[in-house]
mmCIF file of C-alpha atoms in Angstrom:
data_model
loop_
_atom_site.group_PDB
_atom_site.id
_atom_site.type_symbol
_atom_site.label_atom_id
_atom_site.label_comp_id
_atom_site.label_asym_id
_atom_site.label_seq_id
_atom_site.Cartn_x
_atom_site.Cartn_y
_atom_site.Cartn_z
ATOM 1 C CA UNK A 1022 77.810 113.690 32.483
ATOM 2 C CA UNK A 1023 74.359 112.528 31.631
ATOM 3 C CA UNK A 1024 73.419 109.188 30.596
ATOM 4 C CA UNK A 1025 69.918 109.710 28.804
ATOM 5 C CA UNK A 1026 68.521 105.871 29.536
ATOM 6 C CA UNK A 1027 65.385 106.327 28.641
ATOM 7 C CA UNK A 1028 66.874 107.161 25.539
ATOM 8 C CA UNK A 1029 69.966 104.756 25.434
ATOM 9 C CA UNK A 1030 69.739 101.467 22.742
ATOM 10 C CA UNK A 1031 72.054 99.756 24.473
ATOM 11 C CA UNK A 1032 74.612 99.676 21.319
ATOM 12 C CA UNK A 1033 77.924 99.854 23.131
ATOM 13 C CA UNK A 1034 79.608 102.594 21.245
ATOM 14 C CA UNK A 1035 80.237 104.329 24.593
ATOM 15 C CA UNK A 1036 81.248 100.955 26.496
ATOM 16 C CA UNK A 1037 84.103 100.406 23.918
ATOM 17 C CA UNK A 1038 84.820 104.506 23.382
ATOM 18 C CA UNK A 1039 85.570 104.754 27.212
ATOM 19 C CA UNK A 1040 85.663 101.096 29.342
ATOM 20 C CA UNK A 1041 87.035 102.499 32.687
ATOM 21 C CA UNK A 1042 83.709 104.918 32.831
ATOM 22 C CA UNK A 1043 80.526 102.908 30.589
ATOM 23 C CA UNK A 1044 80.071 98.678 30.667
ATOM 24 C CA UNK A 1045 77.159 97.147 30.952
ATOM 25 C CA UNK A 1046 75.473 95.296 33.656
ATOM 26 C CA UNK A 1047 74.187 91.567 32.434
ATOM 27 C CA UNK A 1048 73.193 91.765 28.161
ATOM 28 C CA UNK A 1049 70.985 94.841 27.709
ATOM 29 C CA UNK A 1050 71.754 97.120 31.191
ATOM 30 C CA UNK A 1051 74.550 99.808 30.792
ATOM 31 C CA UNK A 1052 76.053 100.903 34.159
ATOM 32 C CA UNK A 1053 78.054 104.606 33.480
ATOM 33 C CA UNK A 1054 80.244 106.297 36.581
ATOM 34 C CA UNK A 1055 78.191 108.656 36.786
ATOM 35 C CA UNK A 1056 81.932 111.220 38.007
ATOM 36 C CA UNK A 1057 85.151 109.460 36.370
ATOM 37 C CA UNK A 1058 87.979 110.290 36.732
ATOM 38 C CA UNK A 1059 89.087 114.047 35.072
ATOM 39 C CA UNK A 1060 91.563 112.165 33.172
ATOM 40 C CA UNK A 1061 88.989 110.410 31.554
ATOM 41 C CA UNK A 1062 87.301 113.348 29.835
ATOM 42 C CA UNK A 1063 88.860 112.856 26.187
ATOM 43 C CA UNK A 1064 88.040 109.309 26.894
ATOM 44 C CA UNK A 1065 83.744 109.988 27.757
ATOM 45 C CA UNK A 1066 83.423 112.648 25.058
ATOM 46 C CA UNK A 1067 84.854 110.481 22.757
ATOM 47 C CA UNK A 1068 81.876 107.734 23.431
ATOM 48 C CA UNK A 1069 79.377 110.685 23.771
ATOM 49 C CA UNK A 1070 80.600 111.313 20.235
ATOM 50 C CA UNK A 1071 80.118 107.615 18.959
ATOM 51 C CA UNK A 1072 76.369 107.124 20.074
ATOM 52 C CA UNK A 1073 74.278 106.950 17.354
ATOM 53 C CA UNK A 1074 71.230 108.060 19.720
ATOM 54 C CA UNK A 1075 73.123 110.542 21.773
ATOM 55 C CA UNK A 1076 72.157 109.720 24.693
ATOM 56 C CA UNK A 1077 75.137 111.268 26.588
ATOM 57 C CA UNK A 1078 74.925 114.894 27.369
ATOM 58 C CA UNK A 1079 78.529 116.728 28.027
ATOM 59 C CA UNK A 1080 79.150 119.910 30.297
ATOM 60 C CA UNK A 1081 81.757 121.869 29.131
ATOM 61 C CA UNK A 1082 84.897 122.120 31.366
ATOM 62 C CA UNK A 1083 85.577 125.754 30.523
ATOM 63 C CA UNK A 1084 81.655 127.100 31.579
ATOM 64 C CA UNK A 1085 81.772 129.128 34.440
ATOM 65 C CA UNK A 1086 79.149 127.777 37.139
ATOM 66 C CA UNK A 1087 75.871 130.236 36.748
ATOM 67 C CA UNK A 1088 75.898 132.977 39.182
ATOM 68 C CA UNK A 1089 73.710 133.677 41.667
ATOM 69 C CA UNK A 1090 72.916 137.287 42.013
ATOM 70 C CA UNK A 1091 70.514 139.035 44.875
ATOM 71 C CA UNK A 1092 67.655 140.968 43.896
ATOM 72 C CA UNK A 1093 67.731 144.625 44.423
ATOM 73 C CA UNK A 1094 66.471 145.930 47.830
ATOM 74 C CA UNK A 1095 62.628 147.380 47.060
ATOM 75 C CA UNK A 1096 62.212 150.651 48.672
ATOM 76 C CA UNK A 1097 59.235 151.942 48.670
ATOM 77 C CA UNK A 1098 59.493 155.508 46.826
ATOM 78 C CA UNK A 1099 58.481 158.736 49.122
ATOM 79 C CA UNK A 1100 54.733 160.283 48.376
ATOM 80 C CA UNK A 1101 54.793 163.939 48.832
#
């Protein structure tokens, strides 16, 4: 999960949807758990859906991590 704090306008919908993950510090400064517990996934999804400026981006738990493959070694061609 990533929250774009530049986009966030402090509407607070995320705080209501997932209070264990999002909270206000003072009147407008949003604080959030960068690595929320797996058990809060549904609440975090609701918070992202409720955000009127779409400041919360989620990664899909079912997406495989990108694989890193080594490039094939370059083999010089034989010159005849």
